[in-house]
mmCIF file with all atom_site columns, C-alpha atoms in Angstrom:
data_model
loop_
_atom_site.group_PDB
_atom_site.id
_atom_site.type_symbol
_atom_site.label_atom_id
_atom_site.label_alt_id
_atom_site.label_comp_id
_atom_site.label_asym_id
_atom_site.label_entity_id
_atom_site.label_seq_id
_atom_site.pdbx_PDB_ins_code
_atom_site.Cartn_x
_atom_site.Cartn_y
_atom_site.Cartn_z
_atom_site.occupancy
_atom_site.B_iso_or_equiv
_atom_site.pdbx_formal_charge
_atom_site.auth_seq_id
_atom_site.auth_comp_id
_atom_site.auth_asym_id
_atom_site.auth_atom_id
_atom_site.pdbx_PDB_model_num
ATOM 1   C CA . MET A 1 1   ? 0.000   0.000   0.000  1.00 43.00 ? 14  MET A CA 1
ATOM 2   C CA . SER A 1 2   ? 1.193   3.523   -0.768 1.00 53.00 ? 15  SER A CA 1
ATOM 3   C CA . ALA A 1 3   ? 2.227   5.697   2.148  1.00 74.00 ? 16  ALA A CA 1
ATOM 4   C CA . GLU A 1 4   ? 1.008   8.765   0.280  1.00 84.00 ? 17  GLU A CA 1
ATOM 5   C CA . PRO A 1 5   ? -2.210  10.276  1.673  1.00 89.00 ? 18  PRO A CA 1
ATOM 6   C CA . ARG A 1 6   ? -5.222  10.686  -0.564 1.00 91.00 ? 19  ARG A CA 1
ATOM 7   C CA . ILE A 1 7   ? -5.668  14.196  -1.893 1.00 93.00 ? 20  ILE A CA 1
ATOM 8   C CA . ASN A 1 8   ? -8.396  16.115  -3.739 1.00 94.00 ? 21  ASN A CA 1
ATOM 9   C CA . ASP A 1 9   ? -10.438 13.895  -6.112 1.00 90.00 ? 22  ASP A CA 1
ATOM 10  C CA . ARG A 1 10  ? -8.840  10.723  -4.719 1.00 92.00 ? 23  ARG A CA 1
ATOM 11  C CA . ILE A 1 11  ? -10.774 11.171  -1.480 1.00 92.00 ? 24  ILE A CA 1
ATOM 12  C CA . ARG A 1 12  ? -13.918 9.018   -1.701 1.00 91.00 ? 25  ARG A CA 1
ATOM 13  C CA . VAL A 1 13  ? -16.144 9.758   1.310  1.00 93.00 ? 26  VAL A CA 1
ATOM 14  C CA . PRO A 1 14  ? -19.408 11.688  1.565  1.00 94.00 ? 27  PRO A CA 1
ATOM 15  C CA . GLU A 1 15  ? -18.153 14.102  4.240  1.00 94.00 ? 28  GLU A CA 1
ATOM 16  C CA . VAL A 1 16  ? -14.951 15.055  6.062  1.00 95.00 ? 29  VAL A CA 1
ATOM 17  C CA . ARG A 1 17  ? -13.883 16.815  9.233  1.00 95.00 ? 30  ARG A CA 1
ATOM 18  C CA . LEU A 1 18  ? -12.149 19.838  7.744  1.00 95.00 ? 31  LEU A CA 1
ATOM 19  C CA . VAL A 1 19  ? -9.138  21.695  9.124  1.00 94.00 ? 32  VAL A CA 1
ATOM 20  C CA . GLY A 1 20  ? -8.349  25.083  7.613  1.00 92.00 ? 33  GLY A CA 1
ATOM 21  C CA . PRO A 1 21  ? -4.980  26.324  6.251  1.00 91.00 ? 34  PRO A CA 1
ATOM 22  C CA . SER A 1 22  ? -3.950  27.806  9.606  1.00 89.00 ? 35  SER A CA 1
ATOM 23  C CA . GLY A 1 23  ? -5.036  24.789  11.630 1.00 89.00 ? 36  GLY A CA 1
ATOM 24  C CA . GLU A 1 24  ? -8.455  26.144  12.524 1.00 91.00 ? 37  GLU A CA 1
ATOM 25  C CA . GLN A 1 25  ? -11.296 23.656  12.930 1.00 93.00 ? 38  GLN A CA 1
ATOM 26  C CA . VAL A 1 26  ? -13.914 24.210  10.225 1.00 91.00 ? 39  VAL A CA 1
ATOM 27  C CA . GLY A 1 27  ? -16.035 21.221  11.254 1.00 93.00 ? 40  GLY A CA 1
ATOM 28  C CA . ILE A 1 28  ? -17.762 18.393  9.408  1.00 95.00 ? 41  ILE A CA 1
ATOM 29  C CA . VAL A 1 29  ? -18.632 19.403  5.848  1.00 94.00 ? 42  VAL A CA 1
ATOM 30  C CA . PRO A 1 30  ? -19.652 17.564  2.656  1.00 95.00 ? 43  PRO A CA 1
ATOM 31  C CA . LEU A 1 31  ? -16.731 16.485  0.500  1.00 94.00 ? 44  LEU A CA 1
ATOM 32  C CA . ALA A 1 32  ? -17.942 18.680  -2.343 1.00 94.00 ? 45  ALA A CA 1
ATOM 33  C CA . LYS A 1 33  ? -17.863 21.732  -0.051 1.00 94.00 ? 46  LYS A CA 1
ATOM 34  C CA . ALA A 1 34  ? -14.332 20.882  1.141  1.00 94.00 ? 47  ALA A CA 1
ATOM 35  C CA . LEU A 1 35  ? -13.113 20.576  -2.465 1.00 95.00 ? 48  LEU A CA 1
ATOM 36  C CA . GLU A 1 36  ? -14.779 23.871  -3.311 1.00 94.00 ? 49  GLU A CA 1
ATOM 37  C CA . LEU A 1 37  ? -12.957 25.593  -0.428 1.00 94.00 ? 50  LEU A CA 1
ATOM 38  C CA . ALA A 1 38  ? -9.668  24.053  -1.580 1.00 94.00 ? 51  ALA A CA 1
ATOM 39  C CA . GLN A 1 39  ? -10.164 25.623  -5.011 1.00 94.00 ? 52  GLN A CA 1
ATOM 40  C CA . GLU A 1 40  ? -11.021 29.008  -3.467 1.00 92.00 ? 53  GLU A CA 1
ATOM 41  C CA . TYR A 1 41  ? -7.823  28.998  -1.395 1.00 91.00 ? 54  TYR A CA 1
ATOM 42  C CA . ASP A 1 42  ? -5.807  27.562  -4.315 1.00 94.00 ? 55  ASP A CA 1
ATOM 43  C CA . LEU A 1 43  ? -4.750  24.702  -2.022 1.00 95.00 ? 56  LEU A CA 1
ATOM 44  C CA . ASP A 1 44  ? -5.072  20.917  -1.872 1.00 95.00 ? 57  ASP A CA 1
ATOM 45  C CA . LEU A 1 45  ? -7.487  18.918  0.234  1.00 95.00 ? 58  LEU A CA 1
ATOM 46  C CA . VAL A 1 46  ? -5.316  16.340  2.001  1.00 95.00 ? 59  VAL A CA 1
ATOM 47  C CA . GLU A 1 47  ? -6.571  13.403  4.039  1.00 94.00 ? 60  GLU A CA 1
ATOM 48  C CA . VAL A 1 48  ? -4.487  13.474  7.225  1.00 92.00 ? 61  VAL A CA 1
ATOM 49  C CA . ALA A 1 49  ? -6.413  10.954  9.357  1.00 92.00 ? 62  ALA A CA 1
ATOM 50  C CA . ALA A 1 50  ? -8.000  8.343   7.128  1.00 90.00 ? 63  ALA A CA 1
ATOM 51  C CA . ASN A 1 51  ? -9.158  6.084   9.985  1.00 90.00 ? 64  ASN A CA 1
ATOM 52  C CA . ALA A 1 52  ? -11.166 8.775   11.756 1.00 91.00 ? 65  ALA A CA 1
ATOM 53  C CA . ARG A 1 53  ? -14.923 8.858   11.331 1.00 91.00 ? 66  ARG A CA 1
ATOM 54  C CA . PRO A 1 54  ? -15.389 10.964  9.331  1.00 94.00 ? 67  PRO A CA 1
ATOM 55  C CA . PRO A 1 55  ? -11.827 11.207  7.956  1.00 93.00 ? 68  PRO A CA 1
ATOM 56  C CA . VAL A 1 56  ? -9.913  14.363  8.857  1.00 95.00 ? 69  VAL A CA 1
ATOM 57  C CA . CYS A 1 57  ? -8.776  16.463  5.905  1.00 96.00 ? 70  CYS A CA 1
ATOM 58  C CA . LYS A 1 58  ? -6.724  19.645  5.837  1.00 95.00 ? 71  LYS A CA 1
ATOM 59  C CA . LEU A 1 59  ? -6.345  22.456  3.342  1.00 96.00 ? 72  LEU A CA 1
ATOM 60  C CA . MET A 1 60  ? -2.664  22.846  2.465  1.00 95.00 ? 73  MET A CA 1
ATOM 61  C CA . ASP A 1 61  ? -0.096  23.261  -0.298 1.00 94.00 ? 74  ASP A CA 1
ATOM 62  C CA . TYR A 1 62  ? 0.715   19.571  -0.614 1.00 93.00 ? 75  TYR A CA 1
ATOM 63  C CA . GLY A 1 63  ? 3.760   20.073  -2.844 1.00 92.00 ? 76  GLY A CA 1
ATOM 64  C CA . LYS A 1 64  ? 5.309   22.477  -0.340 1.00 92.00 ? 77  LYS A CA 1
ATOM 65  C CA . PHE A 1 65  ? 4.395   20.133  2.504  1.00 89.00 ? 78  PHE A CA 1
ATOM 66  C CA . LYS A 1 66  ? 6.138   17.191  0.821  1.00 90.00 ? 79  LYS A CA 1
ATOM 67  C CA . TYR A 1 67  ? 9.264   19.261  0.141  1.00 91.00 ? 80  TYR A CA 1
ATOM 68  C CA . GLU A 1 68  ? 9.514   20.534  3.724  1.00 89.00 ? 81  GLU A CA 1
ATOM 69  C CA . SER A 1 69  ? 8.944   17.023  5.090  1.00 87.00 ? 82  SER A CA 1
ATOM 70  C CA . ALA A 1 70  ? 11.732  15.659  2.874  1.00 89.00 ? 83  ALA A CA 1
ATOM 71  C CA . MET A 1 71  ? 14.116  18.403  4.071  1.00 90.00 ? 84  MET A CA 1
ATOM 72  C CA . LYS A 1 72  ? 13.302  17.681  7.722  1.00 87.00 ? 85  LYS A CA 1
ATOM 73  C CA . ALA A 1 73  ? 13.871  13.952  7.204  1.00 85.00 ? 86  ALA A CA 1
ATOM 74  C CA . ARG A 1 74  ? 17.170  14.666  5.471  1.00 84.00 ? 87  ARG A CA 1
ATOM 75  C CA . GLU A 1 75  ? 18.327  16.923  8.313  1.00 80.00 ? 88  GLU A CA 1
ATOM 76  C CA . ALA A 1 76  ? 17.304  14.304  10.871 1.00 76.00 ? 89  ALA A CA 1
ATOM 77  C CA . ARG A 1 77  ? 19.351  11.653  9.078  1.00 74.00 ? 90  ARG A CA 1
ATOM 78  C CA . LYS A 1 78  ? 22.284  14.052  8.886  1.00 69.00 ? 91  LYS A CA 1
ATOM 79  C CA . ASN A 1 79  ? 22.198  14.690  12.630 1.00 64.00 ? 92  ASN A CA 1
ATOM 80  C CA . GLN A 1 80  ? 21.451  11.104  13.585 1.00 63.00 ? 93  GLN A CA 1
ATOM 81  C CA . ALA A 1 81  ? 24.043  9.858   16.038 1.00 59.00 ? 94  ALA A CA 1
ATOM 82  C CA . HIS A 1 82  ? 25.532  6.412   15.620 1.00 67.00 ? 95  HIS A CA 1
ATOM 83  C CA . THR A 1 83  ? 27.440  5.173   18.634 1.00 66.00 ? 96  THR A CA 1
ATOM 84  C CA . VAL A 1 84  ? 30.670  3.586   17.465 1.00 76.00 ? 97  VAL A CA 1
ATOM 85  C CA . ILE A 1 85  ? 32.637  0.984   19.398 1.00 89.00 ? 98  ILE A CA 1
ATOM 86  C CA . LYS A 1 86  ? 36.329  1.781   19.235 1.00 92.00 ? 99  LYS A CA 1
ATOM 87  C CA . GLU A 1 87  ? 38.929  -0.775  20.266 1.00 93.00 ? 100 GLU A CA 1
ATOM 88  C CA . MET A 1 88  ? 42.162  -0.283  22.172 1.00 94.00 ? 101 MET A CA 1
ATOM 89  C CA . LYS A 1 89  ? 44.650  -3.111  22.790 1.00 94.00 ? 102 LYS A CA 1
ATOM 90  C CA . LEU A 1 90  ? 47.135  -3.165  25.661 1.00 94.00 ? 103 LEU A CA 1
ATOM 91  C CA . ARG A 1 91  ? 49.712  -5.557  27.057 1.00 93.00 ? 104 ARG A CA 1
ATOM 92  C CA . PRO A 1 92  ? 49.590  -6.399  30.780 1.00 91.00 ? 105 PRO A CA 1
ATOM 93  C CA . LYS A 1 93  ? 53.156  -5.092  31.300 1.00 90.00 ? 106 LYS A CA 1
ATOM 94  C CA . ILE A 1 94  ? 52.765  -1.928  29.225 1.00 92.00 ? 107 ILE A CA 1
ATOM 95  C CA . ASP A 1 95  ? 55.350  0.794   29.915 1.00 93.00 ? 108 ASP A CA 1
ATOM 96  C CA . PRO A 1 96  ? 54.204  4.176   31.328 1.00 93.00 ? 109 PRO A CA 1
ATOM 97  C CA . HIS A 1 97  ? 54.711  6.125   28.097 1.00 94.00 ? 110 HIS A CA 1
ATOM 98  C CA . ASP A 1 98  ? 52.673  3.665   26.016 1.00 94.00 ? 111 ASP A CA 1
ATOM 99  C CA . TYR A 1 99  ? 49.991  3.601   28.700 1.00 95.00 ? 112 TYR A CA 1
ATOM 100 C CA . ASP A 1 100 ? 49.651  7.385   28.624 1.00 95.00 ? 113 ASP A CA 1
ATOM 101 C CA . THR A 1 101 ? 49.401  7.294   24.814 1.00 95.00 ? 114 THR A CA 1
ATOM 102 C CA . LYS A 1 102 ? 46.723  4.603   24.864 1.00 95.00 ? 115 LYS A CA 1
ATOM 103 C CA . LYS A 1 103 ? 44.832  6.399   27.623 1.00 95.00 ? 116 LYS A CA 1
ATOM 104 C CA . GLY A 1 104 ? 44.882  9.565   25.525 1.00 96.00 ? 117 GLY A CA 1
ATOM 105 C CA . HIS A 1 105 ? 43.164  7.712   22.685 1.00 96.00 ? 118 HIS A CA 1
ATOM 106 C CA . VAL A 1 106 ? 40.538  6.338   25.087 1.00 96.00 ? 119 VAL A CA 1
ATOM 107 C CA . VAL A 1 107 ? 39.894  9.853   26.432 1.00 95.00 ? 120 VAL A CA 1
ATOM 108 C CA . ARG A 1 108 ? 39.427  11.173  22.889 1.00 94.00 ? 121 ARG A CA 1
ATOM 109 C CA . PHE A 1 109 ? 36.999  8.372   21.988 1.00 93.00 ? 122 PHE A CA 1
ATOM 110 C CA . LEU A 1 110 ? 34.903  8.915   25.119 1.00 93.00 ? 123 LEU A CA 1
ATOM 111 C CA . LYS A 1 111 ? 34.783  12.674  24.526 1.00 91.00 ? 124 LYS A CA 1
ATOM 112 C CA . GLN A 1 112 ? 33.402  11.928  21.054 1.00 88.00 ? 125 GLN A CA 1
ATOM 113 C CA . GLY A 1 113 ? 30.608  9.918   22.664 1.00 88.00 ? 126 GLY A CA 1
ATOM 114 C CA . ASP A 1 114 ? 31.907  6.528   21.485 1.00 90.00 ? 127 ASP A CA 1
ATOM 115 C CA . LYS A 1 115 ? 32.191  3.313   23.440 1.00 93.00 ? 128 LYS A CA 1
ATOM 116 C CA . VAL A 1 116 ? 35.646  1.795   23.867 1.00 95.00 ? 129 VAL A CA 1
ATOM 117 C CA . LYS A 1 117 ? 36.434  -1.906  23.952 1.00 96.00 ? 130 LYS A CA 1
ATOM 118 C CA . ILE A 1 118 ? 39.658  -2.423  25.923 1.00 96.00 ? 131 ILE A CA 1
ATOM 119 C CA . THR A 1 119 ? 41.498  -5.660  25.187 1.00 96.00 ? 132 THR A CA 1
ATOM 120 C CA . ILE A 1 120 ? 44.389  -6.911  27.308 1.00 95.00 ? 133 ILE A CA 1
ATOM 121 C CA . MET A 1 121 ? 46.485  -9.381  25.291 1.00 94.00 ? 134 MET A CA 1
ATOM 122 C CA . PHE A 1 122 ? 48.293  -12.078 27.273 1.00 92.00 ? 135 PHE A CA 1
ATOM 123 C CA . ARG A 1 123 ? 51.259  -13.985 25.891 1.00 89.00 ? 136 ARG A CA 1
ATOM 124 C CA . GLY A 1 124 ? 53.039  -17.069 27.166 1.00 87.00 ? 137 GLY A CA 1
ATOM 125 C CA . ARG A 1 125 ? 53.326  -17.162 30.939 1.00 87.00 ? 138 ARG A CA 1
ATOM 126 C CA . GLU A 1 126 ? 51.314  -13.966 31.235 1.00 87.00 ? 139 GLU A CA 1
ATOM 127 C CA . GLN A 1 127 ? 48.197  -16.106 30.859 1.00 85.00 ? 140 GLN A CA 1
ATOM 128 C CA . SER A 1 128 ? 48.776  -17.464 34.348 1.00 88.00 ? 141 SER A CA 1
ATOM 129 C CA . ARG A 1 129 ? 48.642  -13.912 35.776 1.00 89.00 ? 142 ARG A CA 1
ATOM 130 C CA . PRO A 1 130 ? 45.153  -12.647 34.827 1.00 91.00 ? 143 PRO A CA 1
ATOM 131 C CA . GLU A 1 131 ? 45.225  -10.316 37.848 1.00 92.00 ? 144 GLU A CA 1
ATOM 132 C CA . LEU A 1 132 ? 47.752  -8.155  35.968 1.00 91.00 ? 145 LEU A CA 1
ATOM 133 C CA . GLY A 1 133 ? 45.234  -7.495  33.230 1.00 93.00 ? 146 GLY A CA 1
ATOM 134 C CA . TYR A 1 134 ? 42.413  -6.949  35.695 1.00 94.00 ? 147 TYR A CA 1
ATOM 135 C CA . ARG A 1 135 ? 44.383  -4.372  37.676 1.00 94.00 ? 148 ARG A CA 1
ATOM 136 C CA . LEU A 1 136 ? 45.369  -2.562  34.474 1.00 95.00 ? 149 LEU A CA 1
ATOM 137 C CA . LEU A 1 137 ? 41.758  -2.363  33.310 1.00 96.00 ? 150 LEU A CA 1
ATOM 138 C CA . GLN A 1 138 ? 40.634  -1.084  36.713 1.00 95.00 ? 151 GLN A CA 1
ATOM 139 C CA . ARG A 1 139 ? 43.393  1.538   36.658 1.00 95.00 ? 152 ARG A CA 1
ATOM 140 C CA . LEU A 1 140 ? 42.339  2.727   33.214 1.00 96.00 ? 153 LEU A CA 1
ATOM 141 C CA . ALA A 1 141 ? 38.672  2.888   34.216 1.00 95.00 ? 154 ALA A CA 1
ATOM 142 C CA . GLU A 1 142 ? 39.574  5.014   37.248 1.00 95.00 ? 155 GLU A CA 1
ATOM 143 C CA . ASP A 1 143 ? 41.770  7.332   35.151 1.00 95.00 ? 156 ASP A CA 1
ATOM 144 C CA . VAL A 1 144 ? 38.897  8.134   32.761 1.00 95.00 ? 157 VAL A CA 1
ATOM 145 C CA . GLN A 1 145 ? 35.988  7.936   35.203 1.00 94.00 ? 158 GLN A CA 1
ATOM 146 C CA . ASP A 1 146 ? 35.105  11.593  34.579 1.00 93.00 ? 159 ASP A CA 1
ATOM 147 C CA . LEU A 1 147 ? 34.400  10.756  30.930 1.00 93.00 ? 160 LEU A CA 1
ATOM 148 C CA . GLY A 1 148 ? 33.182  7.160   30.979 1.00 93.00 ? 161 GLY A CA 1
ATOM 149 C CA . PHE A 1 149 ? 32.006  4.216   33.040 1.00 94.00 ? 162 PHE A CA 1
ATOM 150 C CA . ILE A 1 150 ? 32.450  0.462   32.974 1.00 94.00 ? 163 ILE A CA 1
ATOM 151 C CA . GLU A 1 151 ? 29.640  -0.813  30.777 1.00 93.00 ? 164 GLU A CA 1
ATOM 152 C CA . SER A 1 152 ? 30.923  -4.380  30.632 1.00 92.00 ? 165 SER A CA 1
ATOM 153 C CA . ASN A 1 153 ? 33.097  -5.689  33.466 1.00 94.00 ? 166 ASN A CA 1
ATOM 154 C CA . PRO A 1 154 ? 36.458  -7.318  32.672 1.00 93.00 ? 167 PRO A CA 1
ATOM 155 C CA . LYS A 1 155 ? 36.105  -10.902 31.541 1.00 93.00 ? 168 LYS A CA 1
ATOM 156 C CA . GLN A 1 156 ? 38.505  -13.512 30.207 1.00 90.00 ? 169 GLN A CA 1
ATOM 157 C CA . ASP A 1 157 ? 38.143  -14.431 26.534 1.00 86.00 ? 170 ASP A CA 1
ATOM 158 C CA . GLY A 1 158 ? 40.749  -17.010 25.599 1.00 87.00 ? 171 GLY A CA 1
ATOM 159 C CA . ARG A 1 159 ? 44.129  -15.291 25.712 1.00 90.00 ? 172 ARG A CA 1
ATOM 160 C CA . ASN A 1 160 ? 42.530  -11.897 26.095 1.00 93.00 ? 173 ASN A CA 1
ATOM 161 C CA . MET A 1 161 ? 40.712  -9.989  28.810 1.00 95.00 ? 174 MET A CA 1
ATOM 162 C CA . ILE A 1 162 ? 38.037  -7.574  27.642 1.00 95.00 ? 175 ILE A CA 1
ATOM 163 C CA . MET A 1 163 ? 36.266  -4.604  29.206 1.00 96.00 ? 176 MET A CA 1
ATOM 164 C CA . VAL A 1 164 ? 33.903  -2.096  27.599 1.00 96.00 ? 177 VAL A CA 1
ATOM 165 C CA . LEU A 1 165 ? 33.780  1.565   28.638 1.00 95.00 ? 178 LEU A CA 1
ATOM 166 C CA . GLY A 1 166 ? 30.708  3.654   27.865 1.00 93.00 ? 179 GLY A CA 1
ATOM 167 C CA . PRO A 1 167 ? 30.736  7.461   27.577 1.00 93.00 ? 180 PRO A CA 1
ATOM 168 C CA . HIS A 1 168 ? 28.849  9.626   30.062 1.00 90.00 ? 181 HIS A CA 1
ATOM 169 C CA . LYS A 1 169 ? 27.848  11.952  27.216 1.00 80.00 ? 182 LYS A CA 1
ATOM 170 C CA . LYS A 1 170 ? 25.513  10.859  24.483 1.00 77.00 ? 183 LYS A CA 1
ATOM 171 C CA . LYS A 1 171 ? 26.791  10.925  20.931 1.00 68.00 ? 184 LYS A CA 1
ATOM 172 C CA . THR A 1 172 ? 24.397  13.749  20.040 1.00 65.00 ? 185 THR A CA 1
ATOM 173 C CA . GLU A 1 173 ? 25.704  15.870  22.922 1.00 73.00 ? 186 GLU A CA 1
ATOM 174 C CA . ALA A 1 174 ? 29.306  15.257  21.893 1.00 69.00 ? 187 ALA A CA 1
ATOM 175 C CA . MET A 1 175 ? 28.494  16.201  18.301 1.00 68.00 ? 188 MET A CA 1
ATOM 176 C CA . ALA A 1 176 ? 26.738  19.393  19.405 1.00 71.00 ? 189 ALA A CA 1
ATOM 177 C CA . GLU A 1 177 ? 29.685  20.413  21.590 1.00 72.00 ? 190 GLU A CA 1
ATOM 178 C CA . ALA A 1 178 ? 32.109  19.716  18.756 1.00 68.00 ? 191 ALA A CA 1
ATOM 179 C CA . ARG A 1 179 ? 30.070  21.948  16.413 1.00 74.00 ? 192 ARG A CA 1
ATOM 180 C CA . GLU A 1 180 ? 29.968  24.720  19.025 1.00 77.00 ? 193 GLU A CA 1
ATOM 181 C CA . ALA A 1 181 ? 33.724  24.496  19.560 1.00 73.00 ? 194 ALA A CA 1
ATOM 182 C CA . GLN A 1 182 ? 34.330  24.622  15.818 1.00 75.00 ? 195 GLN A CA 1
ATOM 183 C CA . ALA A 1 183 ? 32.100  27.683  15.473 1.00 79.00 ? 196 ALA A CA 1
ATOM 184 C CA . ALA A 1 184 ? 33.921  29.370  18.371 1.00 78.00 ? 197 ALA A CA 1
ATOM 185 C CA . ARG A 1 185 ? 37.313  28.692  16.784 1.00 80.00 ? 198 ARG A CA 1
ATOM 186 C CA . LYS A 1 186 ? 36.087  30.078  13.472 1.00 79.00 ? 199 LYS A CA 1
ATOM 187 C CA . ALA A 1 187 ? 34.752  33.232  15.145 1.00 77.00 ? 200 ALA A CA 1
ATOM 188 C CA . SER A 1 188 ? 38.044  33.654  17.006 1.00 78.00 ? 201 SER A CA 1
ATOM 189 C CA . ARG A 1 189 ? 40.055  33.369  13.799 1.00 80.00 ? 202 ARG A CA 1
ATOM 190 C CA . GLN A 1 190 ? 37.813  35.924  12.094 1.00 76.00 ? 203 GLN A CA 1
ATOM 191 C CA . GLY A 1 191 ? 38.220  38.268  15.065 1.00 70.00 ? 204 GLY A CA 1
ATOM 192 C CA . ASP A 1 192 ? 42.003  37.912  14.954 1.00 70.00 ? 205 ASP A CA 1
ATOM 193 C CA . ALA A 1 193 ? 42.011  38.597  11.224 1.00 67.00 ? 206 ALA A CA 1
ATOM 194 C CA . ALA A 1 194 ? 39.903  41.733  11.728 1.00 63.00 ? 207 ALA A CA 1
ATOM 195 C CA . GLY A 1 195 ? 42.277  42.892  14.475 1.00 63.00 ? 208 GLY A CA 1
ATOM 196 C CA . ASP A 1 196 ? 45.297  42.372  12.237 1.00 64.00 ? 209 ASP A CA 1
ATOM 197 C CA . ALA A 1 197 ? 43.617  44.400  9.489  1.00 57.00 ? 210 ALA A CA 1
ATOM 198 C CA . THR A 1 198 ? 42.899  47.251  11.931 1.00 56.00 ? 211 THR A CA 1
ATOM 199 C CA . ASP A 1 199 ? 46.515  47.260  13.110 1.00 60.00 ? 212 ASP A CA 1
ATOM 200 C CA . THR A 1 200 ? 47.715  47.423  9.505  1.00 55.00 ? 213 THR A CA 1
ATOM 201 C CA . ASP A 1 201 ? 45.409  50.365  8.745  1.00 56.00 ? 214 ASP A CA 1
ATOM 202 C CA . THR A 1 202 ? 46.643  52.189  11.877 1.00 53.00 ? 215 THR A CA 1
ATOM 203 C CA . ASP A 1 203 ? 50.281  51.666  10.889 1.00 57.00 ? 216 ASP A CA 1
ATOM 204 C CA . ALA A 1 204 ? 49.513  52.980  7.413  1.00 52.00 ? 217 ALA A CA 1
ATOM 205 C CA . ASP A 1 205 ? 47.868  56.100  8.867  1.00 56.00 ? 218 ASP A CA 1
ATOM 206 C CA . VAL A 1 206 ? 50.895  56.757  11.075 1.00 48.00 ? 219 VAL A CA 1
ATOM 207 C CA . ASP A 1 207 ? 53.241  56.430  8.098  1.00 55.00 ? 220 ASP A CA 1
ATOM 208 C CA . ALA A 1 208 ? 51.071  58.813  6.064  1.00 49.00 ? 221 ALA A CA 1
ATOM 209 C CA . ASP A 1 209 ? 51.078  61.408  8.870  1.00 52.00 ? 222 ASP A CA 1
ATOM 210 C CA . ALA A 1 210 ? 54.850  61.158  9.148  1.00 48.00 ? 223 ALA A CA 1
ATOM 211 C CA . GLN A 1 211 ? 55.226  61.763  5.426  1.00 51.00 ? 224 GLN A CA 1
ATOM 212 C CA . VAL A 1 212 ? 52.984  64.837  5.569  1.00 46.00 ? 225 VAL A CA 1
ATOM 213 C CA . GLU A 1 213 ? 54.870  66.330  8.519  1.00 48.00 ? 226 GLU A CA 1
ATOM 214 C CA . ALA A 1 214 ? 58.340  65.649  7.123  1.00 44.00 ? 227 ALA A CA 1
ATOM 215 C CA . PRO A 1 215 ? 58.617  68.788  4.890  1.00 48.00 ? 228 PRO A CA 1
ATOM 216 C CA . ALA A 1 216 ? 57.654  71.064  7.796  1.00 45.00 ? 229 ALA A CA 1
ATOM 217 C CA . ASP A 1 217 ? 60.376  69.520  9.992  1.00 47.00 ? 230 ASP A CA 1
ATOM 218 C CA . ALA A 1 218 ? 62.885  69.936  7.205  1.00 41.00 ? 231 ALA A CA 1
ATOM 219 C CA . GLY A 1 219 ? 62.108  73.653  6.986  1.00 40.00 ? 232 GLY A CA 1
#
């Protein structure tokens, strides 16, 4: 079945509950009267509630309505947030510098509103020391607790130990903050550029004044 509503001559009922162009309730009128009003307003008669008794119809510019609806749907899809699961792999005996680097990536992912899957990879005899991996995961979770929380507790998976961190901020919030920060940076750059231009104009005015005064000094 088509998702398109019935409009104008496609509406086949004896009477309708009519809604005017501005949303005002006209009341129950014969279909012929509703079509006549649509012609007077140069609008379409659109069935907006087919299952009502009688069906509800509204006077509107259906072409404009369809276009605006398509634009709204497009904008909604554009702004739709998809939570992404990032992955970060660590060794149980990771050195401090590498740990700080990995933690920095985790912080960035959480700020973006993404989940992070942390995998501790055990090799050889390390598999007999799972507490090393557990302590490392707990340390990482504590270091980023302002940005994320443990969504899935550490668990052994073969030679690996896995934990999932979830962000405190929703993806949509992170995206909105990123857009605001970008706009602020752009405004700041434009302000700096305007300030530089003003300084250049001032320097030019000073040079011009000096040139005008030079002959008088020479005399």
